[in-house]
Amino acid sequence: MSKAVEARRSKYSPEVIAKMQELARLIGAEKYGERPPLKTTWAEIEAAGHEVGRLMATEFDQVMQRQHAEHYDHAKPCPQCGKDAGPAVKHRDLGTRDGTADLSEPEFRCVSCERSFFPSADGTGH
């Protein structure tokens, strides 16, 4: 195994590496059956791996984003008047390395001031 691969793997626990390998086998079986056909080239396997990697990045981003949004499940004080503003979710497209992703970000609406604010933009977030 190359030092570069060892360095990437060292960032994760053996349990995570085992789950990644299990997922790779599952995806491989869905794509190829028992094993890749004899005439499958390394370039084809690598391209399939990169496509899986892009999808995994998207799924990881979505899960982490949802978990992060849980920080904002309760009212925040309005930066203008100080009254509690209730949370809602605003969806927008976000450009990523792998294309467009759906970003769900917390938006708070102050009914007294009739204004919305985003905790990540005004420093009231985490």
mmCIF file with all atom_site columns, N, CA and C in Angstrom, residues 80-105:
data_model
loop_
_atom_site.group_PDB
_atom_site.id
_atom_site.type_symbol
_atom_site.label_atom_id
_atom_site.label_alt_id
_atom_site.label_comp_id
_atom_site.label_asym_id
_atom_site.label_entity_id
_atom_site.label_seq_id
_atom_site.pdbx_PDB_ins_code
_atom_site.Cartn_x
_atom_site.Cartn_y
_atom_site.Cartn_z
_atom_site.occupancy
_atom_site.B_iso_or_equiv
_atom_site.pdbx_formal_charge
_atom_site.auth_seq_id
_atom_site.auth_comp_id
_atom_site.auth_asym_id
_atom_site.auth_atom_id
_atom_site.pdbx_PDB_model_num
ATOM 1  N N  . GLN A 1 80  ? -31.601 43.024 15.957 1.00 0.00 ? 80  GLN A N  1
ATOM 2  C CA . GLN A 1 80  ? -32.056 44.415 15.938 1.00 0.00 ? 80  GLN A CA 1
ATOM 3  C C  . GLN A 1 80  ? -32.809 44.792 17.220 1.00 0.00 ? 80  GLN A C  1
ATOM 4  N N  . CYS A 1 81  ? -33.792 43.955 17.635 1.00 0.00 ? 81  CYS A N  1
ATOM 5  C CA . CYS A 1 81  ? -34.625 44.332 18.788 1.00 0.00 ? 81  CYS A CA 1
ATOM 6  C C  . CYS A 1 81  ? -34.429 43.440 20.011 1.00 0.00 ? 81  CYS A C  1
ATOM 7  N N  . GLY A 1 82  ? -33.790 42.292 19.836 1.00 0.00 ? 82  GLY A N  1
ATOM 8  C CA . GLY A 1 82  ? -33.544 41.390 20.949 1.00 0.00 ? 82  GLY A CA 1
ATOM 9  C C  . GLY A 1 82  ? -34.664 40.419 21.258 1.00 0.00 ? 82  GLY A C  1
ATOM 10 N N  . LYS A 1 83  ? -35.819 40.557 20.616 1.00 0.00 ? 83  LYS A N  1
ATOM 11 C CA . LYS A 1 83  ? -36.931 39.634 20.855 1.00 0.00 ? 83  LYS A CA 1
ATOM 12 C C  . LYS A 1 83  ? -36.640 38.293 20.183 1.00 0.00 ? 83  LYS A C  1
ATOM 13 N N  . ASP A 1 84  ? -37.222 37.234 20.746 1.00 0.00 ? 84  ASP A N  1
ATOM 14 C CA . ASP A 1 84  ? -37.015 35.907 20.178 1.00 0.00 ? 84  ASP A CA 1
ATOM 15 C C  . ASP A 1 84  ? -37.614 35.806 18.783 1.00 0.00 ? 84  ASP A C  1
ATOM 16 N N  . ALA A 1 85  ? -36.845 35.207 17.888 1.00 0.00 ? 85  ALA A N  1
ATOM 17 C CA . ALA A 1 85  ? -37.286 34.952 16.517 1.00 0.00 ? 85  ALA A CA 1
ATOM 18 C C  . ALA A 1 85  ? -37.266 33.444 16.305 1.00 0.00 ? 85  ALA A C  1
ATOM 19 N N  . GLY A 1 86  ? -38.320 32.934 15.727 1.00 0.00 ? 86  GLY A N  1
ATOM 20 C CA . GLY A 1 86  ? -38.440 31.496 15.522 1.00 0.00 ? 86  GLY A CA 1
ATOM 21 C C  . GLY A 1 86  ? -37.672 31.006 14.305 1.00 0.00 ? 86  GLY A C  1
ATOM 22 N N  . PRO A 1 87  ? -37.190 29.755 14.389 1.00 0.00 ? 87  PRO A N  1
ATOM 23 C CA . PRO A 1 87  ? -36.430 29.201 13.270 1.00 0.00 ? 87  PRO A CA 1
ATOM 24 C C  . PRO A 1 87  ? -37.326 28.658 12.159 1.00 0.00 ? 87  PRO A C  1
ATOM 25 N N  . ALA A 1 88  ? -36.818 28.705 10.968 1.00 0.00 ? 88  ALA A N  1
ATOM 26 C CA . ALA A 1 88  ? -37.413 28.083 9.789  1.00 0.00 ? 88  ALA A CA 1
ATOM 27 C C  . ALA A 1 88  ? -36.246 27.591 8.942  1.00 0.00 ? 88  ALA A C  1
ATOM 28 N N  . VAL A 1 89  ? -36.532 26.946 7.858  1.00 0.00 ? 89  VAL A N  1
ATOM 29 C CA . VAL A 1 89  ? -35.486 26.450 6.974  1.00 0.00 ? 89  VAL A CA 1
ATOM 30 C C  . VAL A 1 89  ? -35.649 27.101 5.618  1.00 0.00 ? 89  VAL A C  1
ATOM 31 N N  . LYS A 1 90  ? -34.541 27.605 5.093  1.00 0.00 ? 90  LYS A N  1
ATOM 32 C CA . LYS A 1 90  ? -34.543 28.183 3.748  1.00 0.00 ? 90  LYS A CA 1
ATOM 33 C C  . LYS A 1 90  ? -33.662 27.293 2.874  1.00 0.00 ? 90  LYS A C  1
ATOM 34 N N  . HIS A 1 91  ? -34.178 26.929 1.712  1.00 0.00 ? 91  HIS A N  1
ATOM 35 C CA . HIS A 1 91  ? -33.431 26.082 0.780  1.00 0.00 ? 91  HIS A CA 1
ATOM 36 C C  . HIS A 1 91  ? -32.857 26.956 -0.326 1.00 0.00 ? 91  HIS A C  1
ATOM 37 N N  . ARG A 1 92  ? -31.615 26.645 -0.681 1.00 0.00 ? 92  ARG A N  1
ATOM 38 C CA . ARG A 1 92  ? -31.012 27.325 -1.826 1.00 0.00 ? 92  ARG A CA 1
ATOM 39 C C  . ARG A 1 92  ? -29.998 26.393 -2.462 1.00 0.00 ? 92  ARG A C  1
ATOM 40 N N  . ASP A 1 93  ? -29.721 26.630 -3.721 1.00 0.00 ? 93  ASP A N  1
ATOM 41 C CA . ASP A 1 93  ? -28.710 25.851 -4.426 1.00 0.00 ? 93  ASP A CA 1
ATOM 42 C C  . ASP A 1 93  ? -27.334 26.374 -4.061 1.00 0.00 ? 93  ASP A C  1
ATOM 43 N N  . LEU A 1 94  ? -26.424 25.445 -3.847 1.00 0.00 ? 94  LEU A N  1
ATOM 44 C CA . LEU A 1 94  ? -25.053 25.789 -3.500 1.00 0.00 ? 94  LEU A CA 1
ATOM 45 C C  . LEU A 1 94  ? -24.126 25.083 -4.472 1.00 0.00 ? 94  LEU A C  1
ATOM 46 N N  . GLY A 1 95  ? -23.245 25.828 -5.106 1.00 0.00 ? 95  GLY A N  1
ATOM 47 C CA . GLY A 1 95  ? -22.276 25.233 -6.012 1.00 0.00 ? 95  GLY A CA 1
ATOM 48 C C  . GLY A 1 95  ? -21.175 24.546 -5.224 1.00 0.00 ? 95  GLY A C  1
ATOM 49 N N  . THR A 1 96  ? -20.894 23.285 -5.564 1.00 0.00 ? 96  THR A N  1
ATOM 50 C CA . THR A 1 96  ? -19.831 22.528 -4.907 1.00 0.00 ? 96  THR A CA 1
ATOM 51 C C  . THR A 1 96  ? -18.864 22.021 -5.965 1.00 0.00 ? 96  THR A C  1
ATOM 52 N N  . ARG A 1 97  ? -17.806 21.383 -5.539 1.00 0.00 ? 97  ARG A N  1
ATOM 53 C CA . ARG A 1 97  ? -16.843 20.796 -6.477 1.00 0.00 ? 97  ARG A CA 1
ATOM 54 C C  . ARG A 1 97  ? -17.500 19.759 -7.382 1.00 0.00 ? 97  ARG A C  1
ATOM 55 N N  . ASP A 1 98  ? -18.575 19.152 -6.870 1.00 0.00 ? 98  ASP A N  1
ATOM 56 C CA . ASP A 1 98  ? -19.222 18.075 -7.607 1.00 0.00 ? 98  ASP A CA 1
ATOM 57 C C  . ASP A 1 98  ? -20.549 18.471 -8.232 1.00 0.00 ? 98  ASP A C  1
ATOM 58 N N  . GLY A 1 99  ? -20.795 19.761 -8.338 1.00 0.00 ? 99  GLY A N  1
ATOM 59 C CA . GLY A 1 99  ? -22.044 20.222 -8.921 1.00 0.00 ? 99  GLY A CA 1
ATOM 60 C C  . GLY A 1 99  ? -22.892 20.947 -7.901 1.00 0.00 ? 99  GLY A C  1
ATOM 61 N N  . THR A 1 100 ? -24.149 21.101 -8.209 1.00 0.00 ? 100 THR A N  1
ATOM 62 C CA . THR A 1 100 ? -25.060 21.844 -7.346 1.00 0.00 ? 100 THR A CA 1
ATOM 63 C C  . THR A 1 100 ? -25.620 20.941 -6.262 1.00 0.00 ? 100 THR A C  1
ATOM 64 N N  . ALA A 1 101 ? -25.646 21.466 -5.047 1.00 0.00 ? 101 ALA A N  1
ATOM 65 C CA . ALA A 1 101 ? -26.232 20.750 -3.906 1.00 0.00 ? 101 ALA A CA 1
ATOM 66 C C  . ALA A 1 101 ? -27.336 21.609 -3.306 1.00 0.00 ? 101 ALA A C  1
ATOM 67 N N  . ASP A 1 102 ? -28.285 20.946 -2.660 1.00 0.00 ? 102 ASP A N  1
ATOM 68 C CA . ASP A 1 102 ? -29.366 21.651 -1.972 1.00 0.00 ? 102 ASP A CA 1
ATOM 69 C C  . ASP A 1 102 ? -28.892 21.987 -0.567 1.00 0.00 ? 102 ASP A C  1
ATOM 70 N N  . LEU A 1 103 ? -28.794 23.266 -0.266 1.00 0.00 ? 103 LEU A N  1
ATOM 71 C CA . LEU A 1 103 ? -28.391 23.712 1.063  1.00 0.00 ? 103 LEU A CA 1
ATOM 72 C C  . LEU A 1 103 ? -29.632 24.124 1.827  1.00 0.00 ? 103 LEU A C  1
ATOM 73 N N  . SER A 1 104 ? -29.830 23.532 2.978  1.00 0.00 ? 104 SER A N  1
ATOM 74 C CA . SER A 1 104 ? -30.919 23.911 3.879  1.00 0.00 ? 104 SER A CA 1
ATOM 75 C C  . SER A 1 104 ? -30.278 24.658 5.029  1.00 0.00 ? 104 SER A C  1
ATOM 76 N N  . GLU A 1 105 ? -30.552 25.938 5.124  1.00 0.00 ? 105 GLU A N  1
ATOM 77 C CA . GLU A 1 105 ? -29.930 26.709 6.195  1.00 0.00 ? 105 GLU A CA 1
ATOM 78 C C  . GLU A 1 105 ? -30.986 27.340 7.084  1.00 0.00 ? 105 GLU A C  1
#
